[in-house]
Amino acid sequence: MNIMKPTITSFLTAALVIGTSVTQAQYDCADYQKFNCERSTDSRFSLNGQSRSASVKVGEETELNIIVYRGQDYRISVCHDEKILGEQLAIRLVEKTRVPHDVEEMVTTTEPVLDENGKPTGTTQEVRTKSTKKVYDEVEKVLWDNTASDMVQEIEFSCTATKRIAVEVNAPGPAEDTKKKRDDGTDIGCVGILIEHMPTPGLGF
């Protein structure tokens, strides 16, 4: 494990989908990350096109699936509406992989009944045989959890393999509202996920 701030080393592949059950049409969070998340002070970092913003409801997990590539350093920072969503977000980076395994199942077929000479008798019978097929399960591995890192809202890491990673965020809400259920929409706020990248610097001799 290669640490750069709260850093991580190997990571993941694939598209991006922000999942949230909130109706977003009422909340304009477009480009929230551009205007509210702090850029790295390291000028070698470039903006990554997978950066996104979304409306998030207090207590409901939202995730952004991205691809990280071998030979790149990444910086992921999260910004949010603290007045609505709370002072700090719970953030996890999760690797998702598809793991194959074989499953046996019984297959029933209908076959003709043959006489002693091998000719069809006009009747059929059910024959049961075992069949093996390969299925895939999605397995999640938590690579980083900010609840174990003083709730920091950013992380930098180096990738040694191209993989798929999910950035999961969960908003606790303001302290005074943690036990109060509200239905007036004031528990929905903007979250921005800013992603920056650069080629991993060569180190050593």
Short mmCIF file of C-alpha atoms in Angstrom, two decimals:
data_model
loop_
_atom_site.label_atom_id
_atom_site.label_comp_id
_atom_site.label_asym_id
_atom_site.label_seq_id
_atom_site.Cartn_x
_atom_site.Cartn_y
_atom_site.Cartn_z
CA MET A 1 0.00 0.00 0.00
CA ASN A 2 1.53 3.29 -1.16
CA ILE A 3 0.43 6.31 0.88
CA MET A 4 0.66 9.89 -0.32
CA LYS A 5 -1.68 11.79 1.98
CA PRO A 6 -4.16 9.37 3.28
CA THR A 7 -2.97 7.54 0.08
CA ILE A 8 -3.79 4.21 -1.51
CA THR A 9 -2.04 2.17 -4.17
CA SER A 10 -4.01 -0.09 -6.40
CA PHE A 11 -7.42 0.63 -7.79
CA LEU A 12 -10.16 -0.02 -10.46
CA THR A 13 -12.26 0.24 -14.23
CA ALA A 14 -15.56 1.47 -15.76
CA ALA A 15 -18.19 4.05 -16.33
CA LEU A 16 -19.74 6.51 -14.05
CA VAL A 17 -23.17 6.52 -12.57
CA ILE A 18 -24.34 8.65 -9.68
CA GLY A 19 -26.99 6.72 -7.81
CA THR A 20 -29.43 8.58 -5.62
CA SER A 21 -33.13 8.22 -4.97
CA VAL A 22 -33.64 11.97 -4.70
CA THR A 23 -35.60 13.82 -7.37
CA GLN A 24 -32.92 16.16 -8.67
CA ALA A 25 -34.91 18.43 -10.95
CA GLN A 26 -35.70 20.83 -8.11
CA TYR A 27 -32.08 21.23 -7.05
CA ASP A 28 -29.53 22.88 -9.30
CA CYS A 29 -26.20 21.33 -8.38
CA ALA A 30 -24.67 21.43 -11.86
CA ASP A 31 -20.91 22.05 -11.78
CA TYR A 32 -21.00 22.45 -8.00
CA GLN A 33 -17.55 20.85 -7.81
CA LYS A 34 -16.04 23.46 -10.13
CA PHE A 35 -16.89 26.38 -7.88
CA ASN A 36 -16.77 24.86 -4.40
CA CYS A 37 -14.09 22.14 -4.26
CA GLU A 38 -10.51 23.28 -3.70
CA ARG A 39 -7.99 22.42 -6.41
CA SER A 40 -4.65 20.86 -5.49
CA THR A 41 -1.79 23.28 -4.91
CA ASP A 42 0.36 20.94 -7.03
CA SER A 43 0.21 22.41 -10.55
CA ARG A 44 1.00 19.02 -12.08
CA PHE A 45 -2.54 17.86 -11.36
CA SER A 46 -5.07 18.28 -14.18
CA LEU A 47 -8.86 18.26 -13.93
CA ASN A 48 -10.38 14.87 -14.65
CA GLY A 49 -13.54 14.70 -16.76
CA GLN A 50 -15.13 12.19 -14.41
CA SER A 51 -15.71 14.90 -11.79
CA ARG A 52 -19.40 15.27 -10.99
CA SER A 53 -21.97 16.90 -8.71
CA ALA A 54 -25.35 15.68 -7.51
CA SER A 55 -28.20 16.38 -5.13
CA VAL A 56 -27.89 14.23 -2.01
CA LYS A 57 -30.40 13.49 0.73
CA VAL A 58 -29.35 13.29 4.36
CA GLY A 59 -28.85 9.69 5.43
CA GLU A 60 -28.97 8.20 1.91
CA GLU A 61 -25.79 6.89 0.32
CA THR A 62 -24.80 8.19 -3.11
CA GLU A 63 -21.99 6.76 -5.21
CA LEU A 64 -19.98 7.82 -8.23
CA ASN A 65 -18.38 5.03 -10.28
CA ILE A 66 -15.19 5.98 -12.09
CA ILE A 67 -12.21 4.42 -13.86
CA VAL A 68 -8.69 4.94 -12.53
CA TYR A 69 -5.75 4.07 -14.74
CA ARG A 70 -2.41 2.40 -14.20
CA GLY A 71 0.52 4.81 -13.99
CA GLN A 72 -1.57 7.77 -12.82
CA ASP A 73 -1.79 9.63 -9.52
CA TYR A 74 -5.24 10.80 -8.48
CA ARG A 75 -6.57 13.35 -6.05
CA ILE A 76 -10.25 13.10 -5.08
CA SER A 77 -11.79 15.86 -2.99
CA VAL A 78 -15.40 16.23 -1.88
CA CYS A 79 -17.24 19.48 -1.15
CA HIS A 80 -20.83 19.92 0.00
CA ASP A 81 -23.49 22.21 1.42
CA GLU A 82 -22.53 22.03 5.10
CA LYS A 83 -25.59 23.96 6.30
CA ILE A 84 -27.91 21.23 5.01
CA LEU A 85 -25.79 18.08 4.90
CA GLY A 86 -23.66 18.56 8.00
CA GLU A 87 -20.10 19.58 8.68
CA GLN A 88 -18.44 16.41 7.32
CA LEU A 89 -19.41 13.65 4.91
CA ALA A 90 -18.65 9.97 5.41
CA ILE A 91 -16.62 8.95 2.34
CA ARG A 92 -15.43 5.55 1.17
CA LEU A 93 -13.48 4.36 -1.85
CA VAL A 94 -14.64 0.89 -2.81
CA GLU A 95 -13.18 -1.49 -5.38
CA LYS A 96 -15.76 -3.55 -7.25
CA THR A 97 -14.73 -6.72 -9.02
CA ARG A 98 -16.63 -9.55 -10.68
CA VAL A 99 -15.59 -12.92 -9.30
CA PRO A 100 -16.56 -16.06 -11.29
CA HIS A 101 -17.62 -19.36 -9.80
CA ASP A 102 -19.29 -22.51 -11.11
CA VAL A 103 -22.86 -23.44 -10.23
CA GLU A 104 -24.34 -26.89 -10.78
CA GLU A 105 -27.96 -27.21 -11.80
CA MET A 106 -30.24 -30.03 -12.87
CA VAL A 107 -31.47 -29.86 -16.46
CA THR A 108 -34.58 -31.80 -17.47
CA THR A 109 -35.03 -32.83 -21.11
CA THR A 110 -37.70 -34.88 -22.87
CA GLU A 111 -36.39 -37.77 -24.93
CA PRO A 112 -38.15 -40.48 -26.99
CA VAL A 113 -38.40 -43.98 -25.55
CA LEU A 114 -36.72 -46.53 -27.82
CA ASP A 115 -37.53 -50.20 -28.21
CA GLU A 116 -34.98 -53.01 -28.08
CA ASN A 117 -34.11 -52.33 -31.70
CA GLY A 118 -33.42 -48.66 -31.06
CA LYS A 119 -36.57 -47.44 -32.77
CA PRO A 120 -38.95 -44.82 -31.25
CA THR A 121 -41.93 -46.34 -29.48
CA GLY A 122 -44.03 -43.19 -29.79
CA THR A 123 -43.72 -42.32 -26.11
CA THR A 124 -41.32 -39.99 -24.32
CA GLN A 125 -39.58 -39.80 -20.98
CA GLU A 126 -38.01 -37.05 -18.89
CA VAL A 127 -34.28 -37.29 -18.40
CA ARG A 128 -32.48 -35.26 -15.72
CA THR A 129 -28.80 -34.42 -16.11
CA LYS A 130 -26.37 -32.16 -14.25
CA SER A 131 -25.14 -29.00 -15.95
CA THR A 132 -22.43 -26.59 -14.81
CA LYS A 133 -22.52 -22.89 -15.66
CA LYS A 134 -20.28 -19.98 -14.73
CA VAL A 135 -21.83 -17.07 -12.84
CA TYR A 136 -20.30 -13.83 -11.60
CA ASP A 137 -20.73 -12.18 -8.22
CA GLU A 138 -19.83 -8.54 -7.60
CA VAL A 139 -17.43 -8.32 -4.68
CA GLU A 140 -16.69 -5.06 -2.90
CA LYS A 141 -13.43 -4.23 -1.16
CA VAL A 142 -13.14 -1.05 0.91
CA LEU A 143 -9.88 0.66 -0.04
CA TRP A 144 -10.27 3.73 2.13
CA ASP A 145 -12.78 4.96 4.69
CA ASN A 146 -12.47 8.51 5.97
CA THR A 147 -14.22 7.61 9.22
CA ALA A 148 -10.92 5.92 10.11
CA SER A 149 -8.89 8.92 8.86
CA ASP A 150 -10.18 11.85 10.95
CA MET A 151 -13.03 12.45 8.44
CA VAL A 152 -10.71 14.13 5.93
CA GLN A 153 -12.54 15.16 2.77
CA GLU A 154 -9.80 14.44 0.25
CA ILE A 155 -7.36 11.70 -0.68
CA GLU A 156 -4.44 11.19 -3.06
CA PHE A 157 -3.30 7.83 -4.38
CA SER A 158 -1.19 6.14 -7.04
CA CYS A 159 -2.61 3.45 -9.34
CA THR A 160 -0.62 0.36 -10.24
CA ALA A 161 -3.50 -1.22 -12.18
CA THR A 162 -6.51 0.01 -14.13
CA LYS A 163 -9.61 -0.73 -12.09
CA ARG A 164 -13.12 0.37 -11.25
CA ILE A 165 -13.70 2.37 -8.10
CA ALA A 166 -16.83 3.73 -6.46
CA VAL A 167 -16.69 6.96 -4.47
CA GLU A 168 -19.41 6.57 -1.85
CA VAL A 169 -20.67 9.53 0.17
CA ASN A 170 -23.18 9.72 3.00
CA ALA A 171 -24.34 12.92 4.67
CA PRO A 172 -25.21 12.79 8.40
CA GLY A 173 -26.97 16.18 8.39
CA PRO A 174 -26.57 18.98 10.96
CA ALA A 175 -26.18 17.78 14.53
CA GLU A 176 -29.47 19.32 15.70
CA ASP A 177 -31.44 17.53 12.99
CA THR A 178 -30.10 14.01 13.36
CA LYS A 179 -33.20 12.79 15.21
CA LYS A 180 -35.76 14.89 13.35
CA LYS A 181 -37.44 13.69 10.18
CA ARG A 182 -38.15 16.50 7.77
CA ASP A 183 -40.32 16.35 4.66
CA ASP A 184 -39.96 19.91 3.43
CA GLY A 185 -36.95 19.24 1.16
CA THR A 186 -34.49 20.99 3.45
CA ASP A 187 -32.60 17.73 3.93
CA ILE A 188 -31.36 17.75 0.33
CA GLY A 189 -28.15 19.53 -0.61
CA CYS A 190 -25.40 19.61 -3.21
CA VAL A 191 -22.29 17.43 -3.17
CA GLY A 192 -19.38 17.85 -5.56
CA ILE A 193 -16.70 15.25 -6.26
CA LEU A 194 -13.62 16.83 -7.82
CA ILE A 195 -11.15 14.44 -9.43
CA GLU A 196 -7.65 15.45 -10.52
CA HIS A 197 -4.92 13.33 -12.08
CA MET A 198 -1.30 13.38 -13.26
CA PRO A 199 1.26 10.80 -14.44
CA THR A 200 2.87 9.09 -11.47
CA PRO A 201 6.28 10.74 -10.96
CA GLY A 202 9.29 8.47 -11.36
CA LEU A 203 11.12 8.05 -8.06
CA GLY A 204 14.44 6.48 -7.13
CA PHE A 205 17.47 5.67 -9.25
#
